[in-house]
Coordinates of C-alpha atoms in Angstrom, one line a residue:
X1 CA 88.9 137.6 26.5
X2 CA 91.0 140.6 25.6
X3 CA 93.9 138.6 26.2
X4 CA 93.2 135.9 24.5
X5 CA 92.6 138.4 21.1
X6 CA 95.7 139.7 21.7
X7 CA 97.4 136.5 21.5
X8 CA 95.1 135.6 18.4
X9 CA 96.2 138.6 16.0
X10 CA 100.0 137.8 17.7
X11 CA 99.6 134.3 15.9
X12 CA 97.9 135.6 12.7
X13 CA 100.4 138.2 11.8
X14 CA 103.0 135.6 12.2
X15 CA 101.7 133.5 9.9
X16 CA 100.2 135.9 7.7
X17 CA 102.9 139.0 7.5
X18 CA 106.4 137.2 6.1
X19 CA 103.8 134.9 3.7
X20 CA 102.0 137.9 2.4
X21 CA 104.8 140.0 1.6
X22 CA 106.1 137.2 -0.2
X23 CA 103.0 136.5 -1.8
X24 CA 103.1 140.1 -3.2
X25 CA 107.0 140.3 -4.5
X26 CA 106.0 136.8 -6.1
X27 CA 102.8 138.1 -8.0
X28 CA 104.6 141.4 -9.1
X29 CA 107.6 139.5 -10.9
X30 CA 105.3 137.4 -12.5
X31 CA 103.8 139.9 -13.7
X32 CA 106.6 141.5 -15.2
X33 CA 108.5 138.0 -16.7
X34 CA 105.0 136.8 -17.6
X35 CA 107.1 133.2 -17.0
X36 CA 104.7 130.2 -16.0
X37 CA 106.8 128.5 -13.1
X38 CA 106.7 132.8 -11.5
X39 CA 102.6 132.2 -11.8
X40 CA 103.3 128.7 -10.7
X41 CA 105.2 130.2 -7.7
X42 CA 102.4 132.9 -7.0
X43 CA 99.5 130.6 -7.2
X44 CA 101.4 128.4 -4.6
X45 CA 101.8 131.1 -2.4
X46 CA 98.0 132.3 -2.7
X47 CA 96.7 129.0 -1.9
X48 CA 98.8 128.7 1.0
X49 CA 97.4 132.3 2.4
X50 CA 94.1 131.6 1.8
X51 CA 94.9 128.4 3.6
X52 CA 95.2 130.3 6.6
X53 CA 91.8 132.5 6.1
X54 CA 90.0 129.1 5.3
X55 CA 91.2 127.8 9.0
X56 CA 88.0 126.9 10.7
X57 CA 89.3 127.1 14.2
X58 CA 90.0 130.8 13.9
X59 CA 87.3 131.4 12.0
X60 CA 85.2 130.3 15.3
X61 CA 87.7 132.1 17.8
X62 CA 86.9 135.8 15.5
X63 CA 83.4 135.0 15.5
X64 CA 83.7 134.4 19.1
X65 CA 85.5 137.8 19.5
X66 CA 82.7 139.5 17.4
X67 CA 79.6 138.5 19.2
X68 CA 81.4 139.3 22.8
X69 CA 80.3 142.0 24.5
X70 CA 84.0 142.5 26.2
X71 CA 85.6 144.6 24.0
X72 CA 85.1 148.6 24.1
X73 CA 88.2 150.0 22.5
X74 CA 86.9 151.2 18.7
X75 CA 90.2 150.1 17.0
X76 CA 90.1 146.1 18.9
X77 CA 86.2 146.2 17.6
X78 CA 87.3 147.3 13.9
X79 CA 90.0 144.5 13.4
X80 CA 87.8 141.7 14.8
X81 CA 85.0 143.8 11.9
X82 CA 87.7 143.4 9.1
X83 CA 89.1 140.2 10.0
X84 CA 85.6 138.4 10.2
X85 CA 84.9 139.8 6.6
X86 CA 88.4 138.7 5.4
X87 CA 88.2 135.1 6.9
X88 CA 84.2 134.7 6.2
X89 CA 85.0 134.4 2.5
X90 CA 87.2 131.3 2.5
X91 CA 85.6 129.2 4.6
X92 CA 85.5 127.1 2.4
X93 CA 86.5 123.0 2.0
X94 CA 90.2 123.1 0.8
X95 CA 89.5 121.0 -2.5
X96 CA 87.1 123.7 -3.8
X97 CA 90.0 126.6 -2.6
X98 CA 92.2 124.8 -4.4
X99 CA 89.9 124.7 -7.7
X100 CA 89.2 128.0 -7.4
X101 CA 92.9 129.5 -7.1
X102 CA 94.3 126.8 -10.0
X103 CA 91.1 127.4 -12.3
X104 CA 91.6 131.7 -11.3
X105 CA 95.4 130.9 -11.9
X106 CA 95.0 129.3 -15.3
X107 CA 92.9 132.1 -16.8
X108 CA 94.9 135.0 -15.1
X109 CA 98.1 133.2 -17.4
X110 CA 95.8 132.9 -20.4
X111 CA 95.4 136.8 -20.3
X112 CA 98.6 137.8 -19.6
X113 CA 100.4 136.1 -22.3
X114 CA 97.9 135.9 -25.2
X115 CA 98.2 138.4 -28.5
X116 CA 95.5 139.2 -30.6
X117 CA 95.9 137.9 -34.1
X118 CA 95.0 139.9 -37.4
X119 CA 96.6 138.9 -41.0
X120 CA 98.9 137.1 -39.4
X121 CA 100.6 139.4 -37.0
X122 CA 100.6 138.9 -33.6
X123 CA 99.3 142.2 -31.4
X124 CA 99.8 144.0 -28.1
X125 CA 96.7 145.6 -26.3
X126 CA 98.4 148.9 -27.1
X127 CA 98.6 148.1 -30.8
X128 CA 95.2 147.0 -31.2
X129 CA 94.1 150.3 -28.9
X130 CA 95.9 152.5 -31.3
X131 CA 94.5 150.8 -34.2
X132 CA 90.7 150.9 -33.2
X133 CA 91.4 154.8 -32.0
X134 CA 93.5 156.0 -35.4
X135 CA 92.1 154.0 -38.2
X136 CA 89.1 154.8 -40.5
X137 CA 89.2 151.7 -42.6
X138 CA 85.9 150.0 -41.3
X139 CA 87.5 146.1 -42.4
X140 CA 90.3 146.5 -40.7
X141 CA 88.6 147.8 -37.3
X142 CA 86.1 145.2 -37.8
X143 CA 88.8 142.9 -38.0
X144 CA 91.3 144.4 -35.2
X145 CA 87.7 144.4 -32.9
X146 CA 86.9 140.6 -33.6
X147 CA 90.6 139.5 -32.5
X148 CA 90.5 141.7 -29.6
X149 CA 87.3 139.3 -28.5
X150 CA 89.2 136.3 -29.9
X151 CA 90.3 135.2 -26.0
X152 CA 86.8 135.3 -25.0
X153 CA 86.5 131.9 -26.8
X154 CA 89.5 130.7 -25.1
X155 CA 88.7 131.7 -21.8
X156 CA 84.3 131.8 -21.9
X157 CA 84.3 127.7 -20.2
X158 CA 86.7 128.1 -17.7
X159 CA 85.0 131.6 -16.5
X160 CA 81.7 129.6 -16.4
X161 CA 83.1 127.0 -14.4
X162 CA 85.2 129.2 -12.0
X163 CA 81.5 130.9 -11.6
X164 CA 80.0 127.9 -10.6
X165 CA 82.9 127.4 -7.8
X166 CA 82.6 131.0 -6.3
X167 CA 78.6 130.3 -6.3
X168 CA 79.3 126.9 -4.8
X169 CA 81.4 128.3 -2.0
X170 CA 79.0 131.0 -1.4
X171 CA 75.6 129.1 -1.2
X172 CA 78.0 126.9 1.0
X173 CA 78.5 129.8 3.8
X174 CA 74.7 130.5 4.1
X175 CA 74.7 133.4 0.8
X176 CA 72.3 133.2 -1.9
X177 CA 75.5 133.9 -4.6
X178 CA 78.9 134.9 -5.0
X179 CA 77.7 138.2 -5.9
X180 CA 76.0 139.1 -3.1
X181 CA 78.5 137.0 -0.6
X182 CA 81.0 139.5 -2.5
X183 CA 79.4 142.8 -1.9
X184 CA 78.6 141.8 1.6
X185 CA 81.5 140.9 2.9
X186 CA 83.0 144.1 1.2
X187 CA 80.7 145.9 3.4
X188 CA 78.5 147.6 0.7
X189 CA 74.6 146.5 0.5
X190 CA 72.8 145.2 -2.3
X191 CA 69.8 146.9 -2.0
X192 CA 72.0 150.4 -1.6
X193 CA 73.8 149.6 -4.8
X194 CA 71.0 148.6 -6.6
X195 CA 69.1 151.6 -5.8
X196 CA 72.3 153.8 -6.4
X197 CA 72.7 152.6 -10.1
X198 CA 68.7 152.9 -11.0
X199 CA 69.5 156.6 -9.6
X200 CA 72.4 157.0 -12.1
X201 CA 70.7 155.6 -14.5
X202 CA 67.6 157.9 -14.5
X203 CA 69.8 160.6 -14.1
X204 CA 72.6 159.9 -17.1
X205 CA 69.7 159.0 -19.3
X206 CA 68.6 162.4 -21.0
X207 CA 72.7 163.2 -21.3
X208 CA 73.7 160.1 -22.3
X209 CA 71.3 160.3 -25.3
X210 CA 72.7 163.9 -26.1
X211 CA 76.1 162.7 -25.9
X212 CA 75.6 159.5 -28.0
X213 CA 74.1 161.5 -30.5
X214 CA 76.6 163.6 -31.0
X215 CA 79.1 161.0 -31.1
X216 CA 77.0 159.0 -34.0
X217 CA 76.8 162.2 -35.7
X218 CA 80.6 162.4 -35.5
X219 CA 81.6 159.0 -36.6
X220 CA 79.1 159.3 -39.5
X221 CA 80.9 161.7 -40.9
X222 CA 84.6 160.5 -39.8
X223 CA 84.2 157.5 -41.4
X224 CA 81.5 158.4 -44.4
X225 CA 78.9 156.7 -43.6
X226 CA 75.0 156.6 -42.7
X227 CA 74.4 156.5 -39.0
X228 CA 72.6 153.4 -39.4
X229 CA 75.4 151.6 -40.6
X230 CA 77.9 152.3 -36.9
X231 CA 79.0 149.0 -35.6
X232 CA 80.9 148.8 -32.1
X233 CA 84.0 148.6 -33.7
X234 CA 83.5 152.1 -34.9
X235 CA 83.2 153.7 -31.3
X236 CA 87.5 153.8 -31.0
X237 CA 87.8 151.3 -28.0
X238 CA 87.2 147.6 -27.5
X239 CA 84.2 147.9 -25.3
X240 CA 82.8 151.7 -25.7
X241 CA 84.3 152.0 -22.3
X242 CA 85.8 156.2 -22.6
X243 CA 83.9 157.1 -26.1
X244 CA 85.4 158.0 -29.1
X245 CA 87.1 161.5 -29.1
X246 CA 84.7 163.6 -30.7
X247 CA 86.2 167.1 -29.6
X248 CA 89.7 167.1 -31.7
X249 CA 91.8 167.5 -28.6
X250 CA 94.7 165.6 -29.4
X251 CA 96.5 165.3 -25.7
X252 CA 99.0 163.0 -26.9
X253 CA 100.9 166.2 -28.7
X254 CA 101.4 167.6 -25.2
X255 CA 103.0 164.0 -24.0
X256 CA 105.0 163.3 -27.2
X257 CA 108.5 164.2 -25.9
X258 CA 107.9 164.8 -22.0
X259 CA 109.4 162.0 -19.6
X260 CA 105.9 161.1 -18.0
X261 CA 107.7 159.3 -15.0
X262 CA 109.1 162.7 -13.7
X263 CA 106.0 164.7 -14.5
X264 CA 104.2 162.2 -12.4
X265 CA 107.0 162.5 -9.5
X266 CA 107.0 166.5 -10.3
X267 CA 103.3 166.8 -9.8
X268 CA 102.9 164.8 -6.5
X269 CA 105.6 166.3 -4.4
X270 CA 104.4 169.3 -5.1
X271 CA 101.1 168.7 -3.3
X272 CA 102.9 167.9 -0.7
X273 CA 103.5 163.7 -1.2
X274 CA 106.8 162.0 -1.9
X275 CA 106.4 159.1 -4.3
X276 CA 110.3 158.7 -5.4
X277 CA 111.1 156.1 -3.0
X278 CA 108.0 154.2 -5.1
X279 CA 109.2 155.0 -8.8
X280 CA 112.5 153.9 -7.8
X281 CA 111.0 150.3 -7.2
X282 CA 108.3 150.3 -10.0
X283 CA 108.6 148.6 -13.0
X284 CA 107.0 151.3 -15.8
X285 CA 108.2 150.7 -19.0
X286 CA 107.0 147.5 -21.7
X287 CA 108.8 144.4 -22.1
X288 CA 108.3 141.2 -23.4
X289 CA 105.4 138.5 -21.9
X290 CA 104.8 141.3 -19.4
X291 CA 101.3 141.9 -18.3
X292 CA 99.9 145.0 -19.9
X293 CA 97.3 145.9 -17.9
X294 CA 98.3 148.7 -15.0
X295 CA 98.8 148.2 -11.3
X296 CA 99.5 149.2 -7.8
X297 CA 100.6 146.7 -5.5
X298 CA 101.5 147.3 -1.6
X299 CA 104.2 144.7 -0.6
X300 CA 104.1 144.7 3.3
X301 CA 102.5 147.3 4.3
X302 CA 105.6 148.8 5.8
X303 CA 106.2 151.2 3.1
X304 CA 107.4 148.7 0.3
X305 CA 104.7 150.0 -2.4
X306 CA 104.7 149.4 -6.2
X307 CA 103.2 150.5 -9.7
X308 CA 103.5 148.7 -12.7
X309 CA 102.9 150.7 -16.0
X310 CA 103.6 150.0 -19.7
X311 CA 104.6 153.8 -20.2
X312 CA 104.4 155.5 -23.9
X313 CA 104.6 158.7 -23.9
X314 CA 100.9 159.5 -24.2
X315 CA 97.7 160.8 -22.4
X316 CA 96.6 157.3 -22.1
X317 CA 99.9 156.6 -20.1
X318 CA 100.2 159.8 -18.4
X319 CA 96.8 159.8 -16.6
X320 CA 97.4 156.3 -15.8
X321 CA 100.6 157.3 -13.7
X322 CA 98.3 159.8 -12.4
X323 CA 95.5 157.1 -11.3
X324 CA 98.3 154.7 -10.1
X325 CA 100.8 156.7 -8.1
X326 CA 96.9 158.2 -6.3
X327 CA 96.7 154.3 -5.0
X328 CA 100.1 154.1 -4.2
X329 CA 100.1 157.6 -2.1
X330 CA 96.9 156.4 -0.5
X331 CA 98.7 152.9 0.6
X332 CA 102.3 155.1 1.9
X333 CA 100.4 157.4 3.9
X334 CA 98.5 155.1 5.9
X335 CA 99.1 155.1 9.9
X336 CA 102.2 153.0 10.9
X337 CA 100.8 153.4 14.7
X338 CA 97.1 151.3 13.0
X339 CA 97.8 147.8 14.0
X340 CA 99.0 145.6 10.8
X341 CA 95.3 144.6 9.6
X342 CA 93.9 147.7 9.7
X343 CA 96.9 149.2 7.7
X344 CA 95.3 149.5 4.0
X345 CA 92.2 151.6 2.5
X346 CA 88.8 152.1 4.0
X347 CA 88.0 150.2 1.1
X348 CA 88.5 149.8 -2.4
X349 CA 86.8 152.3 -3.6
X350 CA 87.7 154.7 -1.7
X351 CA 91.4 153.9 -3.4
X352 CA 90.0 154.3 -6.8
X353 CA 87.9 157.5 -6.1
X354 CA 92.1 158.9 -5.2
X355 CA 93.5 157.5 -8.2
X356 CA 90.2 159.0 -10.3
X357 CA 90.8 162.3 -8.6
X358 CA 94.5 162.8 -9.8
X359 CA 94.0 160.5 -13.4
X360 CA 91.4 162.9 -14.2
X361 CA 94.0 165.9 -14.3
X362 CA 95.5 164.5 -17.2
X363 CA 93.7 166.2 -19.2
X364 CA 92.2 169.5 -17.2
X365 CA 93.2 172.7 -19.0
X366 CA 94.7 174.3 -15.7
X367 CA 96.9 171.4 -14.7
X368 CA 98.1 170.9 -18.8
X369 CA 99.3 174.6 -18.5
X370 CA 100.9 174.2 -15.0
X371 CA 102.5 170.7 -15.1
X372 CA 103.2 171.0 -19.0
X373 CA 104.0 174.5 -20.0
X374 CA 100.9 175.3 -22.5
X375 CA 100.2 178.6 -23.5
X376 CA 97.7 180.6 -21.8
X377 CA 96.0 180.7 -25.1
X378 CA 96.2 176.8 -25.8
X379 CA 94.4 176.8 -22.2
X380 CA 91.7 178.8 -22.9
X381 CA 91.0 177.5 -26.8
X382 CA 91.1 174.2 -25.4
X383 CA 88.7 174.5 -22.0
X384 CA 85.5 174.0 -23.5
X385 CA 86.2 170.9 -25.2
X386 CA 88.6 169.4 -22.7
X387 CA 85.2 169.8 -20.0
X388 CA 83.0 168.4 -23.1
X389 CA 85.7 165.1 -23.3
X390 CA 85.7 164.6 -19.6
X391 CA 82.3 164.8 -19.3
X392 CA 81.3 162.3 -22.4
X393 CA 84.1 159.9 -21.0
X394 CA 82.4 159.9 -17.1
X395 CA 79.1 160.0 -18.4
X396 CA 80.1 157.0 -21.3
X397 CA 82.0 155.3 -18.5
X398 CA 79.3 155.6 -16.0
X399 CA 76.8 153.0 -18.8
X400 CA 79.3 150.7 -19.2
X401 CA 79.6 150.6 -15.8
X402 CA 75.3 149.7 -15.9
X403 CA 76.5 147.0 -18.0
X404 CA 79.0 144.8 -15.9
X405 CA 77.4 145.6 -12.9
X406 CA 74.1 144.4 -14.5
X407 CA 75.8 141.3 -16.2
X408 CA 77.9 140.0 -13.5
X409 CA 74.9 140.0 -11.1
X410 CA 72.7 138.2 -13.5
X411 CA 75.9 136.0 -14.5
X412 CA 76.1 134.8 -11.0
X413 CA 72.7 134.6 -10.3
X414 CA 72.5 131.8 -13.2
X415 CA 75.8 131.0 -14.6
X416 CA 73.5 128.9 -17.5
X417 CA 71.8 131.6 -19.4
X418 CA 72.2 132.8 -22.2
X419 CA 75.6 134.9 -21.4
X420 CA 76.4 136.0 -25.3
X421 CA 72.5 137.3 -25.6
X422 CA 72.5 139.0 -22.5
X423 CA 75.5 140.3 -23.1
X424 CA 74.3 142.6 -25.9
X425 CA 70.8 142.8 -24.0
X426 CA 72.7 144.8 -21.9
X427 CA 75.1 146.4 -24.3
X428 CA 71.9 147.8 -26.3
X429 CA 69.9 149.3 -23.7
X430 CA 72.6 151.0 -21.3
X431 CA 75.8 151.6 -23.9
X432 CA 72.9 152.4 -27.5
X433 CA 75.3 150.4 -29.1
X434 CA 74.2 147.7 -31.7
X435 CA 75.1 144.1 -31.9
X436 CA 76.5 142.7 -35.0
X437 CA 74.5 140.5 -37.1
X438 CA 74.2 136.8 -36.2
X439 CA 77.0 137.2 -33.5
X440 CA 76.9 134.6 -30.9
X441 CA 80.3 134.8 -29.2
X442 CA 81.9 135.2 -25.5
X443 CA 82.3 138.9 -26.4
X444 CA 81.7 139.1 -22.7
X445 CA 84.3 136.7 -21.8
X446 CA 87.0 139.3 -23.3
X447 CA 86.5 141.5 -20.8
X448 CA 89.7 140.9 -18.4
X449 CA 87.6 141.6 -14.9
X450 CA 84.8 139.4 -15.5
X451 CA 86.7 136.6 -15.3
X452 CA 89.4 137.9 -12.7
X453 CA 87.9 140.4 -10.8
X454 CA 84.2 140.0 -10.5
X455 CA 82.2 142.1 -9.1
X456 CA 84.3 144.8 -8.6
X457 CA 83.6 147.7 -11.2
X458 CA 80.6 149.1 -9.1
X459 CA 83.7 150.2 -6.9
X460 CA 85.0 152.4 -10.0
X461 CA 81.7 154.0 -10.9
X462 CA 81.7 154.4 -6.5
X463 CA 85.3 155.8 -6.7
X464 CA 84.1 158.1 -9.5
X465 CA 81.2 159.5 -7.4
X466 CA 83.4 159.7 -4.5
X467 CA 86.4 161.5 -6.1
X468 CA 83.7 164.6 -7.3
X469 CA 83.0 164.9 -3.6
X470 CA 86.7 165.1 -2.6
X471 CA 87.5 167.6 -5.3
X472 CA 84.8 170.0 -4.4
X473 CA 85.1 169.7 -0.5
X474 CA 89.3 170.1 -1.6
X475 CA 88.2 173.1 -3.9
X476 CA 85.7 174.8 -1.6
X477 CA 86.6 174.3 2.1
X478 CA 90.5 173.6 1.9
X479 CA 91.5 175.7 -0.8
X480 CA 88.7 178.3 -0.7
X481 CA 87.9 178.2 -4.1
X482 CA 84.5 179.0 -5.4
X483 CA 84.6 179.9 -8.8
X484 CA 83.5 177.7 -11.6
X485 CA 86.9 177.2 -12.6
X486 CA 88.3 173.8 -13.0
X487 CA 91.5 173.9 -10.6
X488 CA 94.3 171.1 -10.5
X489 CA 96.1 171.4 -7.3
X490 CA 99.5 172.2 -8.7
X491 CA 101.9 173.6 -6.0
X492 CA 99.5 173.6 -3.3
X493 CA 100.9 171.3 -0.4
X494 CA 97.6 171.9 1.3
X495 CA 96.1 169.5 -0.4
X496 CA 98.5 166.5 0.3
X497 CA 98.2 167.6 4.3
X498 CA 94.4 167.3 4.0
X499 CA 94.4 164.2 2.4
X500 CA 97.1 162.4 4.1
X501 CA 95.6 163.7 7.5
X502 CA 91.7 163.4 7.1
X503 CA 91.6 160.8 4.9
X504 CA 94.8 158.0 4.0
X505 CA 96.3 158.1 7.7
X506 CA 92.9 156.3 8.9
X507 CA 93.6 153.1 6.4
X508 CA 90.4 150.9 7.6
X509 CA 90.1 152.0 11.1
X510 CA 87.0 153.3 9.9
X511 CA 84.1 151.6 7.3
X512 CA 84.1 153.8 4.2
X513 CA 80.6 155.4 5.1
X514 CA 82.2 157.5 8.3
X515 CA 85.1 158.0 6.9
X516 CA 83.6 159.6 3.9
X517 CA 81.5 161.4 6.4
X518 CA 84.5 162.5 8.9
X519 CA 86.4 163.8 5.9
X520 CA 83.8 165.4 4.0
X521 CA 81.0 166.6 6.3
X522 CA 78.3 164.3 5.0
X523 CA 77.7 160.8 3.5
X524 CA 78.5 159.4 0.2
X525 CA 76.7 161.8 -2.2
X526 CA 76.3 161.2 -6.1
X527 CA 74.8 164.7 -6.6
X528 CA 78.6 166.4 -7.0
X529 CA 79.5 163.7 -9.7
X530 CA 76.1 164.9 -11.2
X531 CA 77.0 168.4 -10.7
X532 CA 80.3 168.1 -11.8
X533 CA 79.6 166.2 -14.9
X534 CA 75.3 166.2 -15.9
X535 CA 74.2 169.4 -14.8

C-alpha cells in the first residue's frame, strides 16, 4: 500500500502545486486592482482547486490510506491526517461547490470595493476609523458608525444564503453544522472550545467590568455627557473590538515621520530572520479599489511569500507590519525537506499567536525605545499606561471575541433566527455595550469575517493565549529573563533560532497540541495570557 500512496501524493501535487500557486498570485492581484474580471479570474481558479479536493475517488483512496494499518513512518501518517481533513470538507456535489465559491465570490467583491457614505462623501475604512477615533461630535460619529454598518444591508441575504449552503454541505457529509464540520476538520473540539471560552469568560468577568468602567467614566467626560447617554458609536471603533484609548498615549507621534516598512525589516533581522526578499514582493502602500483589509499570503510554498498592507505612518499600521511579517516568517521558515502538504503552520492559530507576539511590540515601552529611539524618560513616564492600554485592548478583544464565537455558532446552528436581536443579545452581555433604540439592522452582517471567514476568530483569541505562552517560555528559558520587566527581543538573534528551530521548521508535521507541547514543555495553557494580562 505504501506504494500505491506514494504514487497518490505524486498525482495530487501535480495537479494541485502549479494550480495553487496560480491560484494565490491570482487572488493577490485582485486584491490589489480590486478589478472584477481579476476576482473573476480567482474565483475560476478556486473552483477548479476545490474541484480537485471534492474528487470522490481520492477521497476513498485517503480514507483507504487512513484506516490501513500499513503505514508506520510518523511523517506518511501525518499527510494522509492533513489530507483527509483537507479533502473531507469538499466533498461535496459540484453544483453546491460551485454556489458556494460564486455566492463567497460575490460578497468577497462587495466588500472590497464598497465606501461608506456620509453627507455625500464617499469613505475609506481608514477615514471612517480615524473619524470614529478623533472626533467628539456625537452626530457625526453616530452618523460615520451607521454608514460603516451600511454594507451589512447589502450583504445580510446573501450571508444567510451562503450559510444555508455551508450547512447543507455539512449535514451532507454526516456533521450536524458547518460550524462544527469547521472546527472538526480544523482539528480543534467543540466541547474543548466551548469549555475554553466559559473559562475566559469567568475569568475576564471581574476585569472586564473594571476596565469598562473606567472607560465609561472616560468617555463621559471626553465627550460631556452622562454615562447613561454612551452609545456604541462613542467607544472609538466600529465594533468595540480594541477599546477606546483611555490612557493618553498617543503612539502615532512616535510613527509620524519613521519609514515603518524598514523599521519592520530592521526589527526582524535583528532577531535573527530575514524578511527583505518578502518586502521586496509585497504590495504595502494604498491605492485605488484595493482591498483595505491586511494580509499574508504564501504563494508556493517554495519561498514565494507575500504581505499586503495599506501603510500610514501610524501605530495602527506599524503593529500591523509587525503581526503580518510574524505570519510571513512563520510560512519562510518552514522545512523544505517536509513533503509539499505538510509545508504550512501547525495550524492557524498557531500563525496568529506569531503574528500577536511581534504586533503586540508595537506599542511595549522597551521595544518603542530600542526600535524608535525614545528617551529613557519617555520609557519610563509611559510604562504604566502603555501595560494599562495592552491589557484593556486583550482583555476588550478577548469579549468581542465571546461575541462572534457565540453568534456564528448560534448563526449556523439556525440561520432563521432572529440574527439582528441576537446580535445585540450578545453585544449586551459579553461587550456592556448598549443597543440603539428601535435598531433592527444587519449590524452583524458588517462584520467582514462573518460572511468570509466564518468560524475562525476563536483562532485569534487561541493565538492570543498561545502567543503569552511563547513570550514567557522566550523570556524565561531562552533568554533567562525573570524579572517583571516587559522585554521586546531587540537584537537578540536567540530568539529567531528558537523559533525558527522548535517551532516554524515543523510546519504541520505535528497537530498544534504536540507541537505546543514539544516547544513549550506543556500543553496549550490560558493561565500566562491571564497572568500576563488579568492578574
Amino acid at each position: 500500500m505504501e506504494k500505491e500512496f506514494f504514487d497518490f501524493i505524486k498525482s495530487f501535487e501535480n495537479k494541485v502545486v502549479n494550480l495553487s500557486k496560480e491560484l494565490s498570485l491570482a487572488n493577490f492581484n485582485a486584491t490589489i486592482s480590486g478589478k472584477p474580471e481579476d476576482y473573476v479570474k480567482t474565483a475560476q481558479l478556486e473552483l477548479k482547486l476545490k474541484k480537485i479536493f471534492s474528487n470522490k475517488e481520492d477521497f476513498e483512496k485517503i480514507k483507504e490510506f487512513k484506516n490501513s494499518a500499513e503505514f508506520t513512518d510518523g511523517v506518511n501518517i501525518r499527510e494522509i491526517e492533513v489530507l483527509y481533513n483537507s479533502y473531507a470538507s469538499y466533498q461535496i456535489d459540484e453544483e453546491l461547490l460551485t454556489k458556494t465559491v460564486e455566492l463567497s465570490n460575490k460578497i468577497e467583491q462587495k466588500f472590497a470595493t464598497y465606501r461608506a457614505e456620509v453627507d455625500g462623501k464617499k469613505l475609506t475604512d481608514n477615514e471612517i476609523d480615524k473619524i470614529l477615533e478623533k472626533s467628539k461630535n456625537s452626530e457625526e460619529l453616530e452618523e460615520t458608525w451607521k454608514a460603516s454598518k451600511q454594507i451589512g444591508k447589502l450583504v445580510n441575504e446573501d450571508i444567510i444564503k451562503l450559510v444555508k449552503l455551508r450547512n447543507e454541505a455539512a449535514t451532507n457529509l454526516g456533521f450536524k453544522n458547518y460550524h462544527q464540520m469547521s472546527l472538526k476538520l480544523n482539528e480543534l473540539e467543540p466541547e474543548f472550545l466551548d469549555d475554553l471560552f466559559d473559562k475566559l469568560d469567568a475569568l475576564t468577568d471581574k476585569k472586564f467590568k473594571e476596565i469598562k468602567n473606567d472607560i465609561d467614566n472616560y468617555l463621559s467626560n471626553y465627550f460631556s455627557i452622562n454615562k447613561t447617554e454612551l452609545m456604541p458609536w462613542h467607544y472609538q471603533d466600529k465594533f468595540f473590538q480594541q477599546g477606546p484609548s483611555i490612557y493618553n498615549i498617543d503612539y502615532d507621534k512616535y510613527f509620524e515621520n519613521k519609514n515603518i516598512e524598514e523599521i519592520t525589516d530592521e526589527y526582524y533581522s535583528g532577531i535573527g530572520m530575514d524578511i527583505k526578499d518578502m518586502l521586496s514582493k509585497s504590495d504595502l502602500y494604498e491605492k485605488e479599489g484595493k482591498y483595505q483589509h491586511a494580509y499574508c499570503t504564501q504563494i508556493d510554498k517554495e519561498g514565494d511569500i507575500r504581505v499586503l498592507c495599506n501603510i500610514k505612518p501610524n501605530y495602527k499600521w506599524m503593529s500591523t507590519m509587525l503581526h503580518e511579517f510574524g505570519h510571513a516568517v512563520y510560512d519562510k521558515y518552514v522545512s523544505k525537506s517536509l513533503p509539499w502538504v505538510l509545508r504550512e503552520h501547525a495550524h492557524i492559530f498557531t500563525t496568529e499567536a506569531i503574528a500577536m507576539l511581534f504586533g503586540r511590540f508595537a506599542s511595549n515601552p522597551n521595544w518603542l525605545r530600542e526600535m524608535i529611539g525614545i528617551s529613557e524618560n519617555e520609557k519610563n513616564e509611559i510604562s504604566n499606561k502603555s501595560f494599562k492600554t495592552l491589557q484593556l485592548e486583550q482583555i476588550i478583544f478577548s469579549r468581542w471575541v465571546q461575541v462572534i464565537y457565540r453568534f456564528e455558532k448560534a448563526m449556523f446552528e439556525n440561520p432563521d433566527c432572529d440574527l439582528n436581536s441576537l446580535w445585540w443579545q450578545l453585544v449586551e452581555k459579553y461587550q456592556g455595550l448598549k443597543k440603539p433604540e428601535n435598531r433592527n439592522e444587519a449590524d452583524w452582517a458588517s462584520k467582514i469575517h462573518i460572511a468570509l471567514y466564518p468560524v475562525y476568530y476563536q483562532n485569534y483569541m487561541l493565538g492570543e493565549l498561545l502567543a503569552s505562552q511563547l513570550y514567557f517560555f522566550i523570556k524565561e528559558k531562552v533568554l533567562i529573563n525573570n524579572s517583571s520587566e516587559n522585554i521586546s527581543f531587540v537584537g537578540k538573534q536567540e530568539v529567531g533560532e528558537y523559533l525558527i528551530n522548535l517551532f516554524f521548521s515543523y510546519g504541520a508535521l505535528y497537530k498544534w497540541d504536540k507541537l505546543v507541547k514539544n516547544s513549550t514543555g506543556e500543553e496549550l495553557n490560558p493561565n500566562y495570557w491571564i497572568k500576563q494580562f488579568v492578574n
